[in-house]
Amino acid sequence: MKIDFVINSLVPGGAEKVLILLANYFDEKGHEVTIITFNEPEIFKPNKTIKRVRLHHGKIKNHMIRSYLNLIGHYSKKSRRPDILMSYMIHTNLIATLVSRFYKIKLIAAEHTNHLSATDFIGRFTRKYAYKYVNALTVLTKFDRDFYESFGVKAFLMPNPSTFSIFYEEKRNREKVILAVSVLDKYHIKGFDNLIELIAPILKKHKDWKLKLVGGGTKGTNYIKELCLKNGIENSVIFVGYSDNVAEIMQKSEIYIMTSRREGLPMVLIEAMSQGMTCISYNCTTGPSEIINHDHNGILVEDQNHELMAVELEKLIVDEEKRELLAQNATKSLDRFEIEKIYKDYMIIFDKLIHG
């Protein structure tokens, strides 16, 4: 089967990571896979057997118009058209919807945030009007599936696949590290500003523990460093920057903390659980509650209740036995995020679109 994936660029983000993971897997299953981008940079690298099409040319300043014209020009040659077009991110989804309708290409658009997340006029237009014309819309949570189905969108629940293989350890021997991973410029969305304030008293009390932040972003890094200095924990917080070795870092760390104000379905939480970390997260809208079963494979805390988060985090720090039990249960609860299962679910959708 000929499958095209289209996205703005291959920057280090969650949607981009999912696209690369799925594209590589479809390629390894024997499909003819192409990845199309509209802009640089290209940080994530796909399999060498995957065809890359870079539609980065043109002098039109408006990104949407330039990308639309480049994609419609690319598919003007019939031999280039795929059996299935898969688009990622809301602006690209609108472009793909318009082009796929014009050429009658079967389109699966993917939403990677919840429908309540802020967006611009184009994003609001896409959600309210354009998604009615896609052949299938994949969403990350039941919350979003129910929303889109309520006004006639063909929505399918499709969780993010686990990026990492399950890490099994014979004996737990980890560093006393509380880990958080994200682009640090997104510190407000990810709640890192509040994280520093709530964790400061804990790190001062438990001096053998460290907070480790993994992710790039100069502006966010500088801001968070200032917060650490203000709260007197500059020597207890480790800034790793962008890393290609997140799995290894997770395998050595004890606790993963998620303080996001909003999420879609947080891949990083699935990754942390797969690497045997003990996970604690705010029960934000949406995502964590569809991954964590409270007090079984992790800890869910009332959304943005900073005092309760501090209490529950300290409980984990002092209770090694509970940390181990939650982590063991976490690695056993990820079957539905295995890429083979998600691949099979996609094949069911493909079959419906192509054969009716």
PDB file of C-alpha atoms in Angstrom, residues 31-196:
ATOM      1  CA  HIS A  31       4.327  -0.504   2.613  1.00  0.00           C
ATOM      2  CA  GLU A  32       5.578   2.198   0.247  1.00  0.00           C
ATOM      3  CA  VAL A  33       6.007   5.151   2.607  1.00  0.00           C
ATOM      4  CA  THR A  34       6.712   8.818   1.852  1.00  0.00           C
ATOM      5  CA  ILE A  35       7.127  11.668   4.355  1.00  0.00           C
ATOM      6  CA  ILE A  36       6.275  15.161   3.091  1.00  0.00           C
ATOM      7  CA  THR A  37       7.272  18.344   4.936  1.00  0.00           C
ATOM      8  CA  PHE A  38       6.706  22.034   4.237  1.00  0.00           C
ATOM      9  CA  ASN A  39       9.551  23.526   6.271  1.00  0.00           C
ATOM     10  CA  GLU A  40      12.870  22.870   7.965  1.00  0.00           C
ATOM     11  CA  PRO A  41      14.277  21.793  10.363  1.00  0.00           C
ATOM     12  CA  GLU A  42      14.588  18.017  10.134  1.00  0.00           C
ATOM     13  CA  ILE A  43      15.750  16.800  13.541  1.00  0.00           C
ATOM     14  CA  PHE A  44      13.992  13.422  13.498  1.00  0.00           C
ATOM     15  CA  LYS A  45      15.358  11.067  10.842  1.00  0.00           C
ATOM     16  CA  PRO A  46      13.176   8.324   9.272  1.00  0.00           C
ATOM     17  CA  ASN A  47      14.346   4.974   7.891  1.00  0.00           C
ATOM     18  CA  LYS A  48      16.581   5.371   4.847  1.00  0.00           C
ATOM     19  CA  THR A  49      14.102   3.296   2.819  1.00  0.00           C
ATOM     20  CA  ILE A  50      11.394   5.935   3.320  1.00  0.00           C
ATOM     21  CA  LYS A  51      11.061   8.488   0.533  1.00  0.00           C
ATOM     22  CA  ARG A  52      11.389  12.126   1.610  1.00  0.00           C
ATOM     23  CA  VAL A  53       9.630  14.963  -0.217  1.00  0.00           C
ATOM     24  CA  ARG A  54      10.553  18.477   0.922  1.00  0.00           C
ATOM     25  CA  LEU A  55       8.030  21.025  -0.358  1.00  0.00           C
ATOM     26  CA  HIS A  56       9.968  23.930   1.137  1.00  0.00           C
ATOM     27  CA  HIS A  57      10.188  26.069  -1.980  1.00  0.00           C
ATOM     28  CA  GLY A  58       8.308  29.197  -3.018  1.00  0.00           C
ATOM     29  CA  LYS A  59       8.433  32.935  -2.398  1.00  0.00           C
ATOM     30  CA  ILE A  60       4.909  33.308  -0.986  1.00  0.00           C
ATOM     31  CA  LYS A  61       5.281  34.577   2.577  1.00  0.00           C
ATOM     32  CA  ASN A  62       1.990  33.146   3.844  1.00  0.00           C
ATOM     33  CA  HIS A  63       2.889  29.661   5.082  1.00  0.00           C
ATOM     34  CA  MET A  64      -0.597  28.188   4.610  1.00  0.00           C
ATOM     35  CA  ILE A  65      -0.998  29.375   1.027  1.00  0.00           C
ATOM     36  CA  ARG A  66       2.547  28.382   0.029  1.00  0.00           C
ATOM     37  CA  SER A  67       2.184  24.911   1.572  1.00  0.00           C
ATOM     38  CA  TYR A  68      -1.235  24.382  -0.043  1.00  0.00           C
ATOM     39  CA  LEU A  69       0.036  25.344  -3.497  1.00  0.00           C
ATOM     40  CA  ASN A  70       3.135  23.168  -3.122  1.00  0.00           C
ATOM     41  CA  LEU A  71       1.109  20.122  -2.050  1.00  0.00           C
ATOM     42  CA  ILE A  72      -1.534  20.524  -4.741  1.00  0.00           C
ATOM     43  CA  GLY A  73       1.264  20.935  -7.286  1.00  0.00           C
ATOM     44  CA  HIS A  74       3.008  17.816  -6.016  1.00  0.00           C
ATOM     45  CA  TYR A  75      -0.128  15.689  -6.415  1.00  0.00           C
ATOM     46  CA  SER A  76      -0.963  17.157  -9.835  1.00  0.00           C
ATOM     47  CA  LYS A  77       1.007  14.201 -11.160  1.00  0.00           C
ATOM     48  CA  LYS A  78      -1.324  11.233 -10.634  1.00  0.00           C
ATOM     49  CA  SER A  79       1.500   8.725 -10.093  1.00  0.00           C
ATOM     50  CA  ARG A  80       2.477  10.598  -6.932  1.00  0.00           C
ATOM     51  CA  ARG A  81      -0.912  10.212  -5.270  1.00  0.00           C
ATOM     52  CA  PRO A  82      -1.058   7.686  -2.407  1.00  0.00           C
ATOM     53  CA  ASP A  83      -3.700   5.152  -1.410  1.00  0.00           C
ATOM     54  CA  ILE A  84      -3.816   6.843   2.003  1.00  0.00           C
ATOM     55  CA  LEU A  85      -2.681  10.325   3.057  1.00  0.00           C
ATOM     56  CA  MET A  86      -1.993  10.788   6.777  1.00  0.00           C
ATOM     57  CA  SER A  87      -1.668  14.368   8.037  1.00  0.00           C
ATOM     58  CA  TYR A  88      -0.461  15.649  11.398  1.00  0.00           C
ATOM     59  CA  MET A  89      -1.061  18.912  13.280  1.00  0.00           C
ATOM     60  CA  ILE A  90      -4.068  21.157  12.878  1.00  0.00           C
ATOM     61  CA  HIS A  91      -2.836  23.604  10.197  1.00  0.00           C
ATOM     62  CA  THR A  92      -1.433  20.796   8.068  1.00  0.00           C
ATOM     63  CA  ASN A  93      -4.723  18.948   8.515  1.00  0.00           C
ATOM     64  CA  LEU A  94      -6.603  21.833   6.882  1.00  0.00           C
ATOM     65  CA  ILE A  95      -4.184  21.919   3.945  1.00  0.00           C
ATOM     66  CA  ALA A  96      -4.435  18.149   3.537  1.00  0.00           C
ATOM     67  CA  THR A  97      -8.241  18.282   3.709  1.00  0.00           C
ATOM     68  CA  LEU A  98      -8.451  20.810   0.878  1.00  0.00           C
ATOM     69  CA  VAL A  99      -5.952  18.962  -1.319  1.00  0.00           C
ATOM     70  CA  SER A 100      -7.389  15.492  -0.649  1.00  0.00           C
ATOM     71  CA  ARG A 101     -10.907  16.668  -1.525  1.00  0.00           C
ATOM     72  CA  PHE A 102      -9.623  18.156  -4.777  1.00  0.00           C
ATOM     73  CA  TYR A 103      -7.846  14.944  -5.856  1.00  0.00           C
ATOM     74  CA  LYS A 104     -10.206  12.485  -4.093  1.00  0.00           C
ATOM     75  CA  ILE A 105      -7.368  11.061  -1.962  1.00  0.00           C
ATOM     76  CA  LYS A 106      -8.371   9.110   1.153  1.00  0.00           C
ATOM     77  CA  LEU A 107      -7.294  11.212   4.150  1.00  0.00           C
ATOM     78  CA  ILE A 108      -6.718  10.329   7.797  1.00  0.00           C
ATOM     79  CA  ALA A 109      -6.083  13.475   9.847  1.00  0.00           C
ATOM     80  CA  ALA A 110      -4.549  13.211  13.310  1.00  0.00           C
ATOM     81  CA  GLU A 111      -5.320  15.497  16.257  1.00  0.00           C
ATOM     82  CA  HIS A 112      -2.580  15.535  18.898  1.00  0.00           C
ATOM     83  CA  THR A 113      -4.105  17.934  21.416  1.00  0.00           C
ATOM     84  CA  ASN A 114      -7.524  17.978  23.016  1.00  0.00           C
ATOM     85  CA  HIS A 115     -10.258  20.078  21.454  1.00  0.00           C
ATOM     86  CA  LEU A 116     -10.199  22.555  24.354  1.00  0.00           C
ATOM     87  CA  SER A 117      -6.598  23.577  23.717  1.00  0.00           C
ATOM     88  CA  ALA A 118      -6.100  27.109  22.497  1.00  0.00           C
ATOM     89  CA  THR A 119      -5.601  27.669  18.790  1.00  0.00           C
ATOM     90  CA  ASP A 120      -5.908  30.460  16.221  1.00  0.00           C
ATOM     91  CA  PHE A 121      -8.736  31.182  13.778  1.00  0.00           C
ATOM     92  CA  ILE A 122      -7.461  28.597  11.298  1.00  0.00           C
ATOM     93  CA  GLY A 123      -7.382  25.934  14.000  1.00  0.00           C
ATOM     94  CA  ARG A 124     -10.899  26.756  15.185  1.00  0.00           C
ATOM     95  CA  PHE A 125     -12.161  26.699  11.593  1.00  0.00           C
ATOM     96  CA  THR A 126     -10.502  23.338  10.979  1.00  0.00           C
ATOM     97  CA  ARG A 127     -12.057  21.752  14.065  1.00  0.00           C
ATOM     98  CA  LYS A 128     -15.527  23.186  13.483  1.00  0.00           C
ATOM     99  CA  TYR A 129     -15.846  22.785   9.721  1.00  0.00           C
ATOM    100  CA  ALA A 130     -12.981  21.018   7.905  1.00  0.00           C
ATOM    101  CA  TYR A 131     -12.910  17.804   9.955  1.00  0.00           C
ATOM    102  CA  LYS A 132     -16.398  16.970   8.714  1.00  0.00           C
ATOM    103  CA  TYR A 133     -14.834  16.360   5.290  1.00  0.00           C
ATOM    104  CA  VAL A 134     -11.947  14.070   6.245  1.00  0.00           C
ATOM    105  CA  ASN A 135     -12.380  10.339   5.710  1.00  0.00           C
ATOM    106  CA  ALA A 136     -11.208   9.661   9.257  1.00  0.00           C
ATOM    107  CA  LEU A 137      -9.992  11.748  12.188  1.00  0.00           C
ATOM    108  CA  THR A 138      -7.845  10.031  14.801  1.00  0.00           C
ATOM    109  CA  VAL A 139      -7.961  11.436  18.320  1.00  0.00           C
ATOM    110  CA  LEU A 140      -6.102  10.521  21.475  1.00  0.00           C
ATOM    111  CA  THR A 141      -8.883  10.284  24.046  1.00  0.00           C
ATOM    112  CA  LYS A 142     -12.519   9.246  24.454  1.00  0.00           C
ATOM    113  CA  PHE A 143     -13.160  12.828  25.581  1.00  0.00           C
ATOM    114  CA  ASP A 144     -12.250  14.086  22.101  1.00  0.00           C
ATOM    115  CA  ARG A 145     -13.832  11.221  20.179  1.00  0.00           C
ATOM    116  CA  ASP A 146     -17.210  11.913  21.786  1.00  0.00           C
ATOM    117  CA  PHE A 147     -16.869  15.636  21.064  1.00  0.00           C
ATOM    118  CA  TYR A 148     -16.130  15.234  17.348  1.00  0.00           C
ATOM    119  CA  GLU A 149     -18.680  12.469  16.823  1.00  0.00           C
ATOM    120  CA  SER A 150     -21.359  14.760  18.267  1.00  0.00           C
ATOM    121  CA  PHE A 151     -21.305  16.879  15.092  1.00  0.00           C
ATOM    122  CA  GLY A 152     -20.761  14.214  12.502  1.00  0.00           C
ATOM    123  CA  VAL A 153     -16.992  13.765  12.290  1.00  0.00           C
ATOM    124  CA  LYS A 154     -15.789  10.200  11.635  1.00  0.00           C
ATOM    125  CA  ALA A 155     -13.542  10.048  14.708  1.00  0.00           C
ATOM    126  CA  PHE A 156     -11.466   7.065  15.810  1.00  0.00           C
ATOM    127  CA  LEU A 157      -9.702   6.599  19.135  1.00  0.00           C
ATOM    128  CA  MET A 158      -6.015   6.036  18.383  1.00  0.00           C
ATOM    129  CA  PRO A 159      -3.554   6.400  21.284  1.00  0.00           C
ATOM    130  CA  ASN A 160       0.072   7.273  20.804  1.00  0.00           C
ATOM    131  CA  PRO A 161       2.302   4.212  20.522  1.00  0.00           C
ATOM    132  CA  SER A 162       4.958   3.652  23.148  1.00  0.00           C
ATOM    133  CA  THR A 163       8.225   4.849  21.669  1.00  0.00           C
ATOM    134  CA  PHE A 164      10.414   2.636  23.827  1.00  0.00           C
ATOM    135  CA  SER A 165      10.456  -1.108  24.389  1.00  0.00           C
ATOM    136  CA  ILE A 166       9.566  -2.221  27.915  1.00  0.00           C
ATOM    137  CA  PHE A 167      12.618  -2.015  30.168  1.00  0.00           C
ATOM    138  CA  TYR A 168      12.875  -4.995  32.513  1.00  0.00           C
ATOM    139  CA  GLU A 169      15.282  -4.815  35.440  1.00  0.00           C
ATOM    140  CA  GLU A 170      16.281  -7.695  37.681  1.00  0.00           C
ATOM    141  CA  LYS A 171      17.031  -5.413  40.607  1.00  0.00           C
ATOM    142  CA  ARG A 172      16.015  -1.804  41.026  1.00  0.00           C
ATOM    143  CA  ASN A 173      19.077   0.392  41.357  1.00  0.00           C
ATOM    144  CA  ARG A 174      18.247   3.944  40.371  1.00  0.00           C
ATOM    145  CA  GLU A 175      19.439   7.450  41.063  1.00  0.00           C
ATOM    146  CA  LYS A 176      17.350   9.605  43.386  1.00  0.00           C
ATOM    147  CA  VAL A 177      16.107  11.721  40.531  1.00  0.00           C
ATOM    148  CA  ILE A 178      12.715  13.293  39.861  1.00  0.00           C
ATOM    149  CA  LEU A 179      12.490  13.689  36.094  1.00  0.00           C
ATOM    150  CA  ALA A 180      10.500  15.916  33.745  1.00  0.00           C
ATOM    151  CA  VAL A 181      10.918  16.009  29.953  1.00  0.00           C
ATOM    152  CA  SER A 182       9.705  18.671  27.523  1.00  0.00           C
ATOM    153  CA  VAL A 183      10.788  21.609  25.430  1.00  0.00           C
ATOM    154  CA  LEU A 184      11.471  24.105  28.218  1.00  0.00           C
ATOM    155  CA  ASP A 185      10.067  27.011  26.219  1.00  0.00           C
ATOM    156  CA  LYS A 186       6.681  25.385  26.909  1.00  0.00           C
ATOM    157  CA  TYR A 187       7.182  25.904  30.641  1.00  0.00           C
ATOM    158  CA  HIS A 188       3.729  27.442  31.137  1.00  0.00           C
ATOM    159  CA  ILE A 189       1.806  24.677  29.344  1.00  0.00           C
ATOM    160  CA  LYS A 190       3.918  22.023  31.078  1.00  0.00           C
ATOM    161  CA  GLY A 191       3.590  23.745  34.454  1.00  0.00           C
ATOM    162  CA  PHE A 192       7.337  23.931  35.110  1.00  0.00           C
ATOM    163  CA  ASP A 193       6.900  27.355  36.731  1.00  0.00           C
ATOM    164  CA  ASN A 194       4.655  25.825  39.394  1.00  0.00           C
ATOM    165  CA  LEU A 195       6.827  22.712  39.604  1.00  0.00           C
ATOM    166  CA  ILE A 196       9.850  24.691  40.785  1.00  0.00           C
TER     167      ILE A 196
END
